[in-house]
XYZ file of C-alpha atoms in Angstrom:
538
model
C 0.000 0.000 0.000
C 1.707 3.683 -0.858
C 0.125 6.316 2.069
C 0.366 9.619 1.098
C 2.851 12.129 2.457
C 1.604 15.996 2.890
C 5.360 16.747 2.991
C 7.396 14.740 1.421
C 10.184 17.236 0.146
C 12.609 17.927 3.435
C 9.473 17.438 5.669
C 8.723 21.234 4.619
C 4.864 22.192 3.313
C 6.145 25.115 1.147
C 9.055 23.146 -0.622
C 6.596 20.251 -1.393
C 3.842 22.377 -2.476
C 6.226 24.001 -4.709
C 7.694 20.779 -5.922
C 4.250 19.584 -6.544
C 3.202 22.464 -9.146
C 5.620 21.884 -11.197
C 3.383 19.730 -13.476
C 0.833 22.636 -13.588
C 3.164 25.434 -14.140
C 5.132 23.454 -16.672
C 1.681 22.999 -18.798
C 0.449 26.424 -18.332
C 3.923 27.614 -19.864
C 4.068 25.448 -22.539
C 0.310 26.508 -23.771
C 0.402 29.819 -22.556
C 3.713 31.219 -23.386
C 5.556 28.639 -25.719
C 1.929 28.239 -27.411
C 3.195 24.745 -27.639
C -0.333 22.214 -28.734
C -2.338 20.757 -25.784
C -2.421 17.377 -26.618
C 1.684 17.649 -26.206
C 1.432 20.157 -23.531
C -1.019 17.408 -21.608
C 1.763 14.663 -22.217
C 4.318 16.439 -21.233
C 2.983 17.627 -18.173
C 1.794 14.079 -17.422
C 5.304 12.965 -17.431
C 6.301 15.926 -15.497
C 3.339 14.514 -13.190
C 4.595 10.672 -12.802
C 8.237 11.779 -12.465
C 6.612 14.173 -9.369
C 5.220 11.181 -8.113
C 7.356 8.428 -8.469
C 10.630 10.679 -7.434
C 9.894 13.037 -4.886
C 6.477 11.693 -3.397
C 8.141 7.923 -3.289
C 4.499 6.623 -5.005
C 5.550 2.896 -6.612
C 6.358 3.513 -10.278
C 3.484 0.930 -11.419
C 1.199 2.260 -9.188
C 1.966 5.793 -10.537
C 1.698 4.208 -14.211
C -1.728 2.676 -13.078
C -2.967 6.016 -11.758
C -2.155 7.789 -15.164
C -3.682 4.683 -16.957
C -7.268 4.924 -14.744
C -6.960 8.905 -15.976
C -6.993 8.124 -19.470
C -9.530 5.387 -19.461
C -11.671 8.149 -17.491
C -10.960 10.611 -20.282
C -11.754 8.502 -22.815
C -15.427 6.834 -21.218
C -17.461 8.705 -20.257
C -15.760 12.381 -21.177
C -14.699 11.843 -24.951
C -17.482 8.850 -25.397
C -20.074 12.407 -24.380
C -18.189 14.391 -26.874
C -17.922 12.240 -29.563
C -21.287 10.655 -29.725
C -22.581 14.637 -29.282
C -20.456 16.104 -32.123
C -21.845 13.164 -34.495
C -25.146 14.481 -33.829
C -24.652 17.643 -35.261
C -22.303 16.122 -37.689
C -25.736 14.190 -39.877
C -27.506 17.794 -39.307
C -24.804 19.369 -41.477
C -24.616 16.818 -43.931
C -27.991 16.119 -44.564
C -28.205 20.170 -44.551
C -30.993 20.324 -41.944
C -28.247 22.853 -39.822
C -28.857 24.929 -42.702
C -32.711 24.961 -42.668
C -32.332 25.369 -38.338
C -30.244 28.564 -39.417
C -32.824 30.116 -41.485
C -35.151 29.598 -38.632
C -33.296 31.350 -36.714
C -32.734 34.004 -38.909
C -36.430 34.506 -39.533
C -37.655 34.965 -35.650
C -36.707 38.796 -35.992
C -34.674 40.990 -38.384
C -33.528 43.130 -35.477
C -29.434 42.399 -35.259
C -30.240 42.935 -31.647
C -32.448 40.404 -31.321
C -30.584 37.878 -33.800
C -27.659 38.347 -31.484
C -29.429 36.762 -28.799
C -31.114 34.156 -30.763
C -28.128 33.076 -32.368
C -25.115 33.642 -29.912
C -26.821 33.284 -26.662
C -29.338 30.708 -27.705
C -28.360 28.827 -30.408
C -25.012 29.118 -29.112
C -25.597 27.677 -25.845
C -27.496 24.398 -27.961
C -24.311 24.241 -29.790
C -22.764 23.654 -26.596
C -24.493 21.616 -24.835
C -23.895 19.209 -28.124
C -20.575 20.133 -29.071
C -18.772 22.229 -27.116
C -14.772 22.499 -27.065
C -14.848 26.091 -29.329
C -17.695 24.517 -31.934
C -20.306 27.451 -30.840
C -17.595 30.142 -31.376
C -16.810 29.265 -34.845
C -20.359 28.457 -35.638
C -22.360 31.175 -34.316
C -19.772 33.852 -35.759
C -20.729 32.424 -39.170
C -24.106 32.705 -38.837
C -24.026 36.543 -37.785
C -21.744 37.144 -40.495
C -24.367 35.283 -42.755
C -27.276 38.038 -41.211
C -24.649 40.493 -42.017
C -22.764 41.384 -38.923
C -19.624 42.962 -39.108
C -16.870 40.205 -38.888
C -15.247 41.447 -36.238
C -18.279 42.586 -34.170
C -19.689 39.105 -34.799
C -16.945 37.127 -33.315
C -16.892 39.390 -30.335
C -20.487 38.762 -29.967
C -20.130 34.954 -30.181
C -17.549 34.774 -28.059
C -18.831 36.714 -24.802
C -22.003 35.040 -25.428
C -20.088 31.420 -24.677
C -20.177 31.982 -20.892
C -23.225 31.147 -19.043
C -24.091 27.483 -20.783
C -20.010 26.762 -20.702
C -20.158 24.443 -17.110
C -22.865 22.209 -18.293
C -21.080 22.418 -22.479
C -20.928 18.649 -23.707
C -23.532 16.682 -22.273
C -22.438 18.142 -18.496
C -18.738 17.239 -19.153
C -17.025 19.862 -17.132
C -19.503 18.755 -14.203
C -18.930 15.413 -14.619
C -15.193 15.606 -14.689
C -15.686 17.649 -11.733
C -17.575 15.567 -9.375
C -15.359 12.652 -10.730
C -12.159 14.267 -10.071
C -12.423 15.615 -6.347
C -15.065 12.882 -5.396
C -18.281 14.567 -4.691
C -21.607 13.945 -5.968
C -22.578 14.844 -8.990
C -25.823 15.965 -8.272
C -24.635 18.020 -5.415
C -21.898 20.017 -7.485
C -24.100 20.500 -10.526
C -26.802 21.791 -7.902
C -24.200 24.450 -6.579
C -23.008 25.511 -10.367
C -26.579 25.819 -11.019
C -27.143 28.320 -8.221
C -23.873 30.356 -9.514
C -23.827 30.912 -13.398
C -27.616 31.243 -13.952
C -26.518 34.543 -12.478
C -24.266 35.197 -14.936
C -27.141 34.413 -17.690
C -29.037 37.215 -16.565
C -26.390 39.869 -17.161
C -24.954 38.229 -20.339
C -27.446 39.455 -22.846
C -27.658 42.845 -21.747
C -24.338 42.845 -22.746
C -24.651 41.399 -25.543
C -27.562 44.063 -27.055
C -24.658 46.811 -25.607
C -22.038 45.132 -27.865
C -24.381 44.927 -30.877
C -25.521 48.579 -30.532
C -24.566 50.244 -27.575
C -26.739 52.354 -25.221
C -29.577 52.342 -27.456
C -29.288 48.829 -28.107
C -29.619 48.730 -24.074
C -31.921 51.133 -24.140
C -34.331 50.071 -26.615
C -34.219 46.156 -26.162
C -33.580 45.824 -22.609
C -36.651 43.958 -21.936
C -36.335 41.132 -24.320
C -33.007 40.892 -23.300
C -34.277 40.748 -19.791
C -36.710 38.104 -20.289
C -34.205 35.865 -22.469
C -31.614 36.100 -19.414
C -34.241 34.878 -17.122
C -35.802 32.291 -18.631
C -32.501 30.239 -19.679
C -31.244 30.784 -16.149
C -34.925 29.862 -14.537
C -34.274 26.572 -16.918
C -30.427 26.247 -16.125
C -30.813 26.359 -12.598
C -34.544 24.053 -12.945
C -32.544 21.436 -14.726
C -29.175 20.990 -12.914
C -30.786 20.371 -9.514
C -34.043 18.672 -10.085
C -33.881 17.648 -13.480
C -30.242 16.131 -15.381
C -26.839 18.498 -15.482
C -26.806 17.031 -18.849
C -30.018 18.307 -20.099
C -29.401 21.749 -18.175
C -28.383 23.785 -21.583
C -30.573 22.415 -23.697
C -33.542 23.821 -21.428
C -32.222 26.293 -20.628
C -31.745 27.362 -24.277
C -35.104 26.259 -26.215
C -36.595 27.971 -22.804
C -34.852 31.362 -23.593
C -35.457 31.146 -27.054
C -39.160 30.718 -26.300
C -39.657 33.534 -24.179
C -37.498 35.642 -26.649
C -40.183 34.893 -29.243
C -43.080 35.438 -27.302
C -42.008 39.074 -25.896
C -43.574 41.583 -28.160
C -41.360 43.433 -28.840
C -38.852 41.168 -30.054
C -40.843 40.588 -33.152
C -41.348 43.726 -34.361
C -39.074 45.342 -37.561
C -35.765 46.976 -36.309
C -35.125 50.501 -37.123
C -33.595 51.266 -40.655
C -30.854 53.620 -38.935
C -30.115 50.251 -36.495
C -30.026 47.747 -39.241
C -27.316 50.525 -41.283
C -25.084 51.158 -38.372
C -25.021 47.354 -36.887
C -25.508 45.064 -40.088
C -22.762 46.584 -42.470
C -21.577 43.209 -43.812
C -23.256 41.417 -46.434
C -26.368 39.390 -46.087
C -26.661 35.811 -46.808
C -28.949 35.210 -49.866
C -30.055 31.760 -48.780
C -31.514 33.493 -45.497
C -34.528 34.095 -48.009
C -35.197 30.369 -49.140
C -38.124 29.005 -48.177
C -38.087 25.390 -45.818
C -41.501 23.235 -46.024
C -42.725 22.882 -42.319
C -42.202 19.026 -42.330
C -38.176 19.715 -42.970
C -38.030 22.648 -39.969
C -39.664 20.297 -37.828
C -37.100 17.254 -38.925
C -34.144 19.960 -38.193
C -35.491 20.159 -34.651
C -36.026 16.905 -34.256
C -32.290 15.491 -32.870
C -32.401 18.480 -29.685
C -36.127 17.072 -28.997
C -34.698 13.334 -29.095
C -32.117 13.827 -27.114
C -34.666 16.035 -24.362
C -37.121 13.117 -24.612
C -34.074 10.076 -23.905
C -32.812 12.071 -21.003
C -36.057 12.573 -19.419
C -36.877 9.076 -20.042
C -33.450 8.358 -18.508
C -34.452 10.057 -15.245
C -37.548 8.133 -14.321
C -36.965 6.143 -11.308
C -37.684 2.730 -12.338
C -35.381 3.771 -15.712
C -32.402 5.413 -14.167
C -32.509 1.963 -11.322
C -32.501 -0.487 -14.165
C -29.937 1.809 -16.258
C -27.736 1.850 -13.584
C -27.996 -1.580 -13.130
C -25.747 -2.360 -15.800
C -22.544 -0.109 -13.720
C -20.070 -2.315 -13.228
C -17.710 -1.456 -10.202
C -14.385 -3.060 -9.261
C -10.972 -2.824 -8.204
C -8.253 -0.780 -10.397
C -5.649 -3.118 -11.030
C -1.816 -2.372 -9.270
C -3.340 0.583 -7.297
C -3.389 0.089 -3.495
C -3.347 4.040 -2.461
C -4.157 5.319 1.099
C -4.949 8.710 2.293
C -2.666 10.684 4.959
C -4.625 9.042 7.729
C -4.430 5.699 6.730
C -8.072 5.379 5.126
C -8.315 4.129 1.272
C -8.648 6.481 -1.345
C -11.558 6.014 -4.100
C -9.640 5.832 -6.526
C -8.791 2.550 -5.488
C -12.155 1.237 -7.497
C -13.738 1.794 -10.606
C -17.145 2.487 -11.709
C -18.071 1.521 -15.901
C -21.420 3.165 -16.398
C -21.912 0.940 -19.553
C -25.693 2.482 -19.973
C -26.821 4.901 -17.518
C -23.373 7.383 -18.994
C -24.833 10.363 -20.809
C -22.505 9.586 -23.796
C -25.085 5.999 -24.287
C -27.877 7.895 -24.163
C -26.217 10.498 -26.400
C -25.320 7.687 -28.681
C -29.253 6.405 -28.871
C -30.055 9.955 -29.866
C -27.715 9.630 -32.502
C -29.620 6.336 -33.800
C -33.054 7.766 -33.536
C -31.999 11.029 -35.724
C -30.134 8.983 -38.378
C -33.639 7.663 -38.782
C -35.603 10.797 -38.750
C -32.939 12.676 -40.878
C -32.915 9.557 -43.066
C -28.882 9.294 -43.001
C -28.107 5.355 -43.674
C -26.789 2.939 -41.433
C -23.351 3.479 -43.279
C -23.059 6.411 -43.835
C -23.848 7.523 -40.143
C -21.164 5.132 -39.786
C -18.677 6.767 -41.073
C -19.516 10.176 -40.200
C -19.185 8.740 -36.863
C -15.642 7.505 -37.242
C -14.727 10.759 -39.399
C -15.995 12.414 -35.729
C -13.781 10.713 -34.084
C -11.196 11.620 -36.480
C -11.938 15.066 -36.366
C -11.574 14.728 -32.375
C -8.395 12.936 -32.232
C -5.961 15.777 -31.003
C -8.779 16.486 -28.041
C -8.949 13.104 -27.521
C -5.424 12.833 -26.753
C -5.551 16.156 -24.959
C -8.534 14.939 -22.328
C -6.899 11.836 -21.976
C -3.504 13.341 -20.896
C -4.854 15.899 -19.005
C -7.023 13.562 -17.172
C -4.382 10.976 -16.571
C -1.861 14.082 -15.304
C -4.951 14.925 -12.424
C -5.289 11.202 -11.052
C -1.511 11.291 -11.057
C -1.225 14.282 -8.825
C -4.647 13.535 -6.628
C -3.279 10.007 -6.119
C -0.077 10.647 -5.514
C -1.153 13.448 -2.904
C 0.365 16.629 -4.722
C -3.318 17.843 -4.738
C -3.648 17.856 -1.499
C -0.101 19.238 -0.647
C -1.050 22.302 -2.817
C -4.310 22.338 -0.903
C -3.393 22.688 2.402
C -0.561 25.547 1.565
C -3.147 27.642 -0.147
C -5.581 27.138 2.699
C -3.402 29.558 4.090
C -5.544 32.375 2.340
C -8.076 31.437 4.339
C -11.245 33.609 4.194
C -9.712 35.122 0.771
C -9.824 31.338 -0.638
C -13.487 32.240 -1.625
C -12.620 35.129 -3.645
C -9.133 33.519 -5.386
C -11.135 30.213 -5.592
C -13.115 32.001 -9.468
C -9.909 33.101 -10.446
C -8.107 29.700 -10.189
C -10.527 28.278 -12.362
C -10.844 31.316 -14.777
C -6.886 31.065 -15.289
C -7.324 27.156 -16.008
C -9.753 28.182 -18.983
C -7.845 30.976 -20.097
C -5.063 28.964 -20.919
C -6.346 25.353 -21.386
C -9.611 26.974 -23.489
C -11.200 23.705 -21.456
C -13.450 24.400 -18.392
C -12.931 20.040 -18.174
C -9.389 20.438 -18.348
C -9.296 23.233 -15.842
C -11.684 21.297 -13.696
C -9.523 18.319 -13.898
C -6.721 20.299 -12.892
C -7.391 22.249 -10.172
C -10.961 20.458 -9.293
C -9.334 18.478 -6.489
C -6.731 21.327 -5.447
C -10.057 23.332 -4.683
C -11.463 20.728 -2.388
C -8.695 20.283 -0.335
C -7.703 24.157 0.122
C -11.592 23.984 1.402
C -11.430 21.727 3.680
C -8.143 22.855 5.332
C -9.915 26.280 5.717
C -12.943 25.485 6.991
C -15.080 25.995 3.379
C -17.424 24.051 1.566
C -15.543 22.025 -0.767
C -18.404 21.538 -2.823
C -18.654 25.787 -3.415
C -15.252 26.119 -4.233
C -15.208 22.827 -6.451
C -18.169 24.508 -8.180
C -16.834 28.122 -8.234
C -13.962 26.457 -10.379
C -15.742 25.369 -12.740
C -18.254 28.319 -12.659
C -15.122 31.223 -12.495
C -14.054 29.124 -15.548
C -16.781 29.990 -17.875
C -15.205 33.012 -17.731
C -11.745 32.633 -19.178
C -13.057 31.440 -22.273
C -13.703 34.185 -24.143
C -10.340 35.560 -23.641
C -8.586 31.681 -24.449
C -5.984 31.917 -27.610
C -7.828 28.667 -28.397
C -11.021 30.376 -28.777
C -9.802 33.510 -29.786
C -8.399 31.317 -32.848
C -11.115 29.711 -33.774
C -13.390 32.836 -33.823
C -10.799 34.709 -35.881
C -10.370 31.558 -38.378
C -14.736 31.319 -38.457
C -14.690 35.249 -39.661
C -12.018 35.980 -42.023
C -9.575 37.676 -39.003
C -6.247 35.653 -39.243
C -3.807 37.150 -37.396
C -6.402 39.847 -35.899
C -6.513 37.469 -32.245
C -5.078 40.711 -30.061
C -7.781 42.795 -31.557
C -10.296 40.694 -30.084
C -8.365 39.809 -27.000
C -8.464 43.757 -26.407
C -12.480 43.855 -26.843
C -13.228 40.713 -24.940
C -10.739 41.202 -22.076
C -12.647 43.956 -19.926
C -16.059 41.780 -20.201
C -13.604 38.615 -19.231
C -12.353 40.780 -16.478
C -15.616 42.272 -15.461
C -18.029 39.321 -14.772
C -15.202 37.391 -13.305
C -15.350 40.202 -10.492
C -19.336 39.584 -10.309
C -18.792 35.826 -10.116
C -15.833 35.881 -7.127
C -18.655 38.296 -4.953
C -20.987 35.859 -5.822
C -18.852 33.110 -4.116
C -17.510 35.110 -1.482
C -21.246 36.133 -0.886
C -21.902 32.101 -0.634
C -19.349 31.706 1.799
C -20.769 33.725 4.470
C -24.514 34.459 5.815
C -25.190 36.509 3.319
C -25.740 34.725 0.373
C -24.971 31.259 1.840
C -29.257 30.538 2.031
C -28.546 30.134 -1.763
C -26.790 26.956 -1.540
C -28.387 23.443 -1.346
């Protein structure tokens, strides 16, 4: 059995702690300043991770090898298995061009950019996540306001500020999952507390966003469906992720803003000539004015209802007991690790959700809309293996990234760098946002940040006398935040638009917002911390 030392560098806390993030620093470096990729960033600082381990920590080289391997199979079922089986869902909509016929719909609900901006960026977008994820809304939402015939670069600045709010529960609940996998608490408990933190930050979001697109009269003028759109996804975010499924907490949240978008009024009515000549200044798409028989708009929102309709399904008692009869649970092979005090660790054992994983049930969806789209057996087929394809370099990435956390939770570096930041103590609360915003910033992953610093969080809270499950959450939750200001994202926007080259432009436009609601979200948790705001917790 390998018991885990707190101190294991000259019996010294400091010298430990600083021994043990030299796996974190070393991958923030090589993404953030040597701009090296992630996928050889994460296997380098997995190396960087074992050597840690096995050298200065004294953790068994095979057990330290084993630790890494349980990391990766993690990364790969049920994280990537989500993110594949999600992507390939959207995949047949492009190909059988049924994306196309959802964008027109979209396009027709209003001819107000205002309004389109939150339809598209804040709505759409936050569909787009909940499928995809991992910078697909960016690039595809920046597209379609270019289409409308948004400025390129006030489009991409509008897509990417608008990829905040929905970003925790992005992929099928894969930052949440990671989350609650990586520092060992419930799922439904740390999806509950995210859910009572960035629904918050959907309410402010698209008053933004109308600011960006016009300015004060864009505030001025369309503050109130702006309002109502804030308030019904995060009435639906918040609904979902504590009584419904984290999984299914975007996609309500998002057909539930859309819907109250379109029934406000106001939101329907013909934009101002002088607003659609100072805010639309690109050119308009000409298929926008193609008409779609209602049998073919219905089939193109028929894979988001599917998967709504398996996941509820999914919840019902009786269902979720006999789904979750198929989890299969045992020991990790050459992994005998115990805690400080003696006491086994969890990682110890293994759960396999074979069926009850939302990648299965994303994976059934899949099925069902290859027959309602009418894509053959083959060929869904092989757009599924071209999806995985597609995914390889993230697949590599999550796998690394996740195999680098187990290393350092197992081997106890986690916990060494939690109890030397406890030190902050009341201020943890406040720092605890940033952590997690910094993660995103440079990873462009609120998983990968998650996986990083997910367990660091929980033991810096329990050393100081905080809810671990707040600060686990406010990682993920200050996260959100650094992902507008990511080079990954800032890449892919500027690639989606025609702006190659133009990333510090947008970094220079984005940053304040970043900056901004970041503040808003660190009062929030400091606020949940104490009696003041702490009735908001479950």
């Amino acid at each position: 059995m390998y018991v885990q030392e707190l101190e294991p560098v000259a019996d010294s806390l400091g010298l430990s702690a600083l021994i043990a993030t030299l796996p974190l620093v070393l991958v923030l470096v090589l993404l953030g300043g040597v701009r090296m990729q992630a996928h050889r960033a994460g296997l380098t600082g997995l190396v960087a991770a074992a050597l840690v381990a096995w050298l200065a920590y004294g953790m068994p080289l095979g057990q330290t090898l084993s630790g890494a391997a349980q990391g990766a199979v993690f990364g790969l079922f049920p994280i990537m298995w989500i993110v594949v089986n999600a992507l390939w869902v959207y995949r047949m909509t492009v190909r059988t061009r049924h994306f196309d016929i959802l964008r027109r719909s979209f396009g027709r609900l209003s001819d107000d950019p205002r309004i389109q901006a939150l339809v598209v960026a804040f709505c759409f977008g936050a569909l787009l996540e909940a499928l995809a994820g991992f910078g697909a809304p960016v690039a595809i939402c920046s597209v379609m306001l270019v289409a409308l015939g948004f400025e390129p670069v006030r489009a991409a600045v509008v897509a990417l500020v608008a990829n905040t709010a929905p970003v925790a529960f992005g992929a099928m609940g894969t930052p949440v999952v990671t989350l609650a996998q990586v520092t060992e608490l419930p799922l439904d408990t740390v999806a509950s507390v995210v859910g009572r933190q960035t629904p918050l930050l959907a309410l402010v979001v698209p008053l933004v966003l109308v600011g960006l697109v016009d300015g004060r009269r864009g505030l001025r003028e369309t503050w109130l469906p702006a309002v109502v759109c804030g308030t019904a996804f995060a009435v639906g975010q918040f609904i979902a992720s504590n009584y419904v499924s984290a999984q299914l907490a975007d996609i309500g949240a998002a057909l539930l803003g859309a819907g109250a978008l379109v029934a406000v009024p106001h939101a329907r009515r013909p934009a101002a000539e002088p607003v659609r000549a100072a805010v639309l200044t690109g050119a308009r798409s000409e298929d926008l004015d193609e008409d779609d028989p209602r049998r073919e708009v219905v089939r193109a929102y028929a894979p988001y209802a599917l998967i709504v309709v398996i996941f509820s399904l999914a919840q019902i008692p009786v269902v979720k007991d006999w789904l979750a009869g198929a989890t299969r649970t045992f020991d990790w092979p050459f992994l005998d690790v115990a805690n400080p005090d003696g006491d086994p660790v969890g990682g110890n054992v293994f759960s396999w959700p074979i069926v009850s994983t939302g990648g299965t049930l994303v994976l059934l969806a899949g099925v069902c809309t290859a027959a309602v789209l009418g894509v053959h057996a083959r060929v869904a087929a092989r757009e599924w293996a071209a999806t995985v394809y597609e995914l390889r370099f993230a697949i590599l990435t999550v796998t690394s990234v996740l195999g680098l956390a187990y290393v350092m939770n197992l081997s106890g570096q986690a916990a060494t760098i939690g109890h030397f930041v406890a030190a902050a103590g009341a201020g943890l609360a406040f720092l605890s946002p940033v952590l997690g915003w910094f993660g995103v910033a440079v990873s462009g992953s609120d998983t990968s940040a998650n996986a990083l610093f997910g367990a660091l969080q929980v033991s810096a809270a329990r050393e100081s006398g905080l809810s671990p499950e707040l600060l686990a959450a406010a990682n993920s939750s200050g996260g959100v935040l650094g992902k507008m200001i990511s080079p990954q994202n800032l890449t892919i926007a500027c690639a989606a638009v025609g702006l190659a080259g133009r990333e510090g432009d947008l970094l220079r436009k984005v940053l304040p917002w970043s900056l901004g609601l970041l503040l808003v979200m660190c009062l929030i948790v400091v606020g949940q911390s104490t009696p003041v705001l702490d009735w908001m917790l479950p």
